[in-house]
Amino acid sequence: ILGVRDIHADHAASHIGKAQGIVTCLRATPYHCTRQKVFLPMDICMLHGVSQEDFIRGKQEKNVRDVIYDVASQAHIHLEHVR
């Protein structure tokens, strides 16, 4: 936008965008679950033994929270790359 042509700025912006996308997905999860949709990575859900139905039913067990934590950790990793 400002005419900055720098590979490091582009790289940082890429990671910021990825982190923001992950956080947006997490924040929208309760909304989507009320509409019977789950957009979280199934490989992480399967790792913790969580099904889409667990999210749709609004379960708040430790394994469901662990899925959220792991996904949020990915956003945090992207922010660490920016720093």
PDB file of N, CA and C in Angstrom, residues 1-44:
ATOM      1  N   ILE A   1       0.823  -1.190   0.000  1.00  0.00           N
ATOM      2  CA  ILE A   1       0.000   0.000   0.000  1.00  0.00           C
ATOM      3  C   ILE A   1       0.863   1.249   0.000  1.00  0.00           C
ATOM      4  N   LEU A   2       1.918   1.233   0.751  1.00  0.00           N
ATOM      5  CA  LEU A   2       2.784   2.399   0.876  1.00  0.00           C
ATOM      6  C   LEU A   2       3.940   2.373  -0.115  1.00  0.00           C
ATOM      7  N   GLY A   3       3.934   1.417  -1.008  1.00  0.00           N
ATOM      8  CA  GLY A   3       4.998   1.322  -1.984  1.00  0.00           C
ATOM      9  C   GLY A   3       6.255   0.663  -1.453  1.00  0.00           C
ATOM     10  N   VAL A   4       6.153  -0.023  -0.334  1.00  0.00           N
ATOM     11  CA  VAL A   4       7.308  -0.702   0.255  1.00  0.00           C
ATOM     12  C   VAL A   4       7.611  -1.945  -0.567  1.00  0.00           C
ATOM     13  N   ARG A   5       8.820  -2.040  -1.030  1.00  0.00           N
ATOM     14  CA  ARG A   5       9.263  -3.201  -1.809  1.00  0.00           C
ATOM     15  C   ARG A   5      10.400  -3.872  -1.042  1.00  0.00           C
ATOM     16  N   ASP A   6      10.022  -4.722  -0.123  1.00  0.00           N
ATOM     17  CA  ASP A   6      11.013  -5.375   0.712  1.00  0.00           C
ATOM     18  C   ASP A   6      10.570  -6.812   0.965  1.00  0.00           C
ATOM     19  N   ILE A   7      11.453  -7.735   0.693  1.00  0.00           N
ATOM     20  CA  ILE A   7      11.116  -9.152   0.854  1.00  0.00           C
ATOM     21  C   ILE A   7      10.818  -9.489   2.305  1.00  0.00           C
ATOM     22  N   HIS A   8      11.486  -8.837   3.249  1.00  0.00           N
ATOM     23  CA  HIS A   8      11.251  -9.103   4.668  1.00  0.00           C
ATOM     24  C   HIS A   8       9.876  -8.600   5.099  1.00  0.00           C
ATOM     25  N   ALA A   9       9.485  -7.441   4.587  1.00  0.00           N
ATOM     26  CA  ALA A   9       8.146  -6.926   4.889  1.00  0.00           C
ATOM     27  C   ALA A   9       7.079  -7.838   4.289  1.00  0.00           C
ATOM     28  N   ASP A  10       7.307  -8.335   3.087  1.00  0.00           N
ATOM     29  CA  ASP A  10       6.362  -9.264   2.464  1.00  0.00           C
ATOM     30  C   ASP A  10       6.245 -10.551   3.278  1.00  0.00           C
ATOM     31  N   HIS A  11       7.374 -11.039   3.750  1.00  0.00           N
ATOM     32  CA  HIS A  11       7.381 -12.261   4.547  1.00  0.00           C
ATOM     33  C   HIS A  11       6.626 -12.059   5.865  1.00  0.00           C
ATOM     34  N   ALA A  12       6.865 -10.937   6.515  1.00  0.00           N
ATOM     35  CA  ALA A  12       6.172 -10.628   7.769  1.00  0.00           C
ATOM     36  C   ALA A  12       4.676 -10.487   7.538  1.00  0.00           C
ATOM     37  N   ALA A  13       4.302  -9.798   6.471  1.00  0.00           N
ATOM     38  CA  ALA A  13       2.875  -9.626   6.167  1.00  0.00           C
ATOM     39  C   ALA A  13       2.205 -10.963   5.899  1.00  0.00           C
ATOM     40  N   SER A  14       2.915 -11.868   5.258  1.00  0.00           N
ATOM     41  CA  SER A  14       2.376 -13.199   4.996  1.00  0.00           C
ATOM     42  C   SER A  14       2.075 -13.931   6.298  1.00  0.00           C
ATOM     43  N   HIS A  15       3.005 -13.878   7.234  1.00  0.00           N
ATOM     44  CA  HIS A  15       2.788 -14.552   8.514  1.00  0.00           C
ATOM     45  C   HIS A  15       1.686 -13.882   9.329  1.00  0.00           C
ATOM     46  N   ILE A  16       1.616 -12.570   9.279  1.00  0.00           N
ATOM     47  CA  ILE A  16       0.540 -11.860   9.990  1.00  0.00           C
ATOM     48  C   ILE A  16      -0.813 -12.260   9.412  1.00  0.00           C
ATOM     49  N   GLY A  17      -0.896 -12.351   8.092  1.00  0.00           N
ATOM     50  CA  GLY A  17      -2.140 -12.757   7.451  1.00  0.00           C
ATOM     51  C   GLY A  17      -2.548 -14.170   7.831  1.00  0.00           C
ATOM     52  N   LYS A  18      -1.587 -15.066   7.897  1.00  0.00           N
ATOM     53  CA  LYS A  18      -1.890 -16.449   8.298  1.00  0.00           C
ATOM     54  C   LYS A  18      -2.382 -16.494   9.740  1.00  0.00           C
ATOM     55  N   ALA A  19      -1.720 -15.766  10.622  1.00  0.00           N
ATOM     56  CA  ALA A  19      -2.131 -15.739  12.030  1.00  0.00           C
ATOM     57  C   ALA A  19      -3.541 -15.173  12.162  1.00  0.00           C
ATOM     58  N   GLN A  20      -3.812 -14.108  11.437  1.00  0.00           N
ATOM     59  CA  GLN A  20      -5.134 -13.498  11.511  1.00  0.00           C
ATOM     60  C   GLN A  20      -6.207 -14.448  10.967  1.00  0.00           C
ATOM     61  N   GLY A  21      -5.900 -15.157   9.910  1.00  0.00           N
ATOM     62  CA  GLY A  21      -6.854 -16.114   9.356  1.00  0.00           C
ATOM     63  C   GLY A  21      -7.171 -17.227  10.334  1.00  0.00           C
ATOM     64  N   ILE A  22      -6.156 -17.730  11.016  1.00  0.00           N
ATOM     65  CA  ILE A  22      -6.363 -18.787  12.008  1.00  0.00           C
ATOM     66  C   ILE A  22      -7.222 -18.273  13.162  1.00  0.00           C
ATOM     67  N   VAL A  23      -6.915 -17.089  13.648  1.00  0.00           N
ATOM     68  CA  VAL A  23      -7.671 -16.519  14.765  1.00  0.00           C
ATOM     69  C   VAL A  23      -9.120 -16.252  14.345  1.00  0.00           C
ATOM     70  N   THR A  24      -9.322 -15.776  13.150  1.00  0.00           N
ATOM     71  CA  THR A  24     -10.677 -15.537  12.655  1.00  0.00           C
ATOM     72  C   THR A  24     -11.468 -16.842  12.601  1.00  0.00           C
ATOM     73  N   CYS A  25     -10.817 -17.904  12.148  1.00  0.00           N
ATOM     74  CA  CYS A  25     -11.460 -19.216  12.108  1.00  0.00           C
ATOM     75  C   CYS A  25     -11.842 -19.674  13.518  1.00  0.00           C
ATOM     76  N   LEU A  26     -10.951 -19.499  14.473  1.00  0.00           N
ATOM     77  CA  LEU A  26     -11.244 -19.891  15.849  1.00  0.00           C
ATOM     78  C   LEU A  26     -12.392 -19.073  16.437  1.00  0.00           C
ATOM     79  N   ARG A  27     -12.348 -17.771  16.205  1.00  0.00           N
ATOM     80  CA  ARG A  27     -13.396 -16.900  16.749  1.00  0.00           C
ATOM     81  C   ARG A  27     -14.760 -17.209  16.151  1.00  0.00           C
ATOM     82  N   ALA A  28     -14.781 -17.666  14.908  1.00  0.00           N
ATOM     83  CA  ALA A  28     -16.045 -17.958  14.234  1.00  0.00           C
ATOM     84  C   ALA A  28     -16.553 -19.371  14.526  1.00  0.00           C
ATOM     85  N   THR A  29     -15.760 -20.181  15.199  1.00  0.00           N
ATOM     86  CA  THR A  29     -16.147 -21.573  15.444  1.00  0.00           C
ATOM     87  C   THR A  29     -17.495 -21.706  16.163  1.00  0.00           C
ATOM     88  N   PRO A  30     -17.762 -20.978  17.230  1.00  0.00           N
ATOM     89  CA  PRO A  30     -19.083 -21.122  17.870  1.00  0.00           C
ATOM     90  C   PRO A  30     -20.239 -20.772  16.915  1.00  0.00           C
ATOM     91  N   TYR A  31     -20.054 -19.740  16.133  1.00  0.00           N
ATOM     92  CA  TYR A  31     -21.083 -19.347  15.161  1.00  0.00           C
ATOM     93  C   TYR A  31     -21.324 -20.465  14.153  1.00  0.00           C
ATOM     94  N   HIS A  32     -20.253 -20.988  13.579  1.00  0.00           N
ATOM     95  CA  HIS A  32     -20.395 -22.040  12.574  1.00  0.00           C
ATOM     96  C   HIS A  32     -20.977 -23.315  13.176  1.00  0.00           C
ATOM     97  N   CYS A  33     -20.621 -23.616  14.406  1.00  0.00           N
ATOM     98  CA  CYS A  33     -21.145 -24.824  15.048  1.00  0.00           C
ATOM     99  C   CYS A  33     -22.659 -24.756  15.224  1.00  0.00           C
ATOM    100  N   THR A  34     -23.196 -23.555  15.453  1.00  0.00           N
ATOM    101  CA  THR A  34     -24.654 -23.436  15.562  1.00  0.00           C
ATOM    102  C   THR A  34     -25.329 -23.719  14.227  1.00  0.00           C
ATOM    103  N   ARG A  35     -24.573 -23.695  13.156  1.00  0.00           N
ATOM    104  CA  ARG A  35     -25.086 -23.988  11.818  1.00  0.00           C
ATOM    105  C   ARG A  35     -24.596 -25.350  11.300  1.00  0.00           C
ATOM    106  N   GLN A  36     -24.139 -26.182  12.263  1.00  0.00           N
ATOM    107  CA  GLN A  36     -23.715 -27.560  11.961  1.00  0.00           C
ATOM    108  C   GLN A  36     -22.492 -27.627  11.050  1.00  0.00           C
ATOM    109  N   LYS A  37     -21.588 -26.663  11.164  1.00  0.00           N
ATOM    110  CA  LYS A  37     -20.359 -26.630  10.357  1.00  0.00           C
ATOM    111  C   LYS A  37     -19.151 -26.550  11.281  1.00  0.00           C
ATOM    112  N   VAL A  38     -18.102 -27.259  10.917  1.00  0.00           N
ATOM    113  CA  VAL A  38     -16.844 -27.199  11.659  1.00  0.00           C
ATOM    114  C   VAL A  38     -15.723 -27.036  10.641  1.00  0.00           C
ATOM    115  N   PHE A  39     -14.958 -25.978  10.765  1.00  0.00           N
ATOM    116  CA  PHE A  39     -13.885 -25.675   9.818  1.00  0.00           C
ATOM    117  C   PHE A  39     -12.493 -25.794  10.446  1.00  0.00           C
ATOM    118  N   LEU A  40     -12.382 -26.581  11.494  1.00  0.00           N
ATOM    119  CA  LEU A  40     -11.089 -26.797  12.134  1.00  0.00           C
ATOM    120  C   LEU A  40     -10.400 -27.993  11.485  1.00  0.00           C
ATOM    121  N   PRO A  41      -9.064 -28.020  11.510  1.00  0.00           N
ATOM    122  CA  PRO A  41      -8.332 -29.116  10.870  1.00  0.00           C
ATOM    123  C   PRO A  41      -8.669 -30.468  11.504  1.00  0.00           C
ATOM    124  N   MET A  42      -9.132 -31.382  10.683  1.00  0.00           N
ATOM    125  CA  MET A  42      -9.538 -32.690  11.189  1.00  0.00           C
ATOM    126  C   MET A  42      -8.362 -33.515  11.697  1.00  0.00           C
ATOM    127  N   ASP A  43      -7.168 -33.285  11.156  1.00  0.00           N
ATOM    128  CA  ASP A  43      -6.023 -34.052  11.658  1.00  0.00           C
ATOM    129  C   ASP A  43      -5.729 -33.715  13.119  1.00  0.00           C
ATOM    130  N   ILE A  44      -5.895 -32.455  13.489  1.00  0.00           N
ATOM    131  CA  ILE A  44      -5.690 -32.056  14.884  1.00  0.00           C
ATOM    132  C   ILE A  44      -6.826 -32.591  15.751  1.00  0.00           C
TER     133      ILE A  44
END
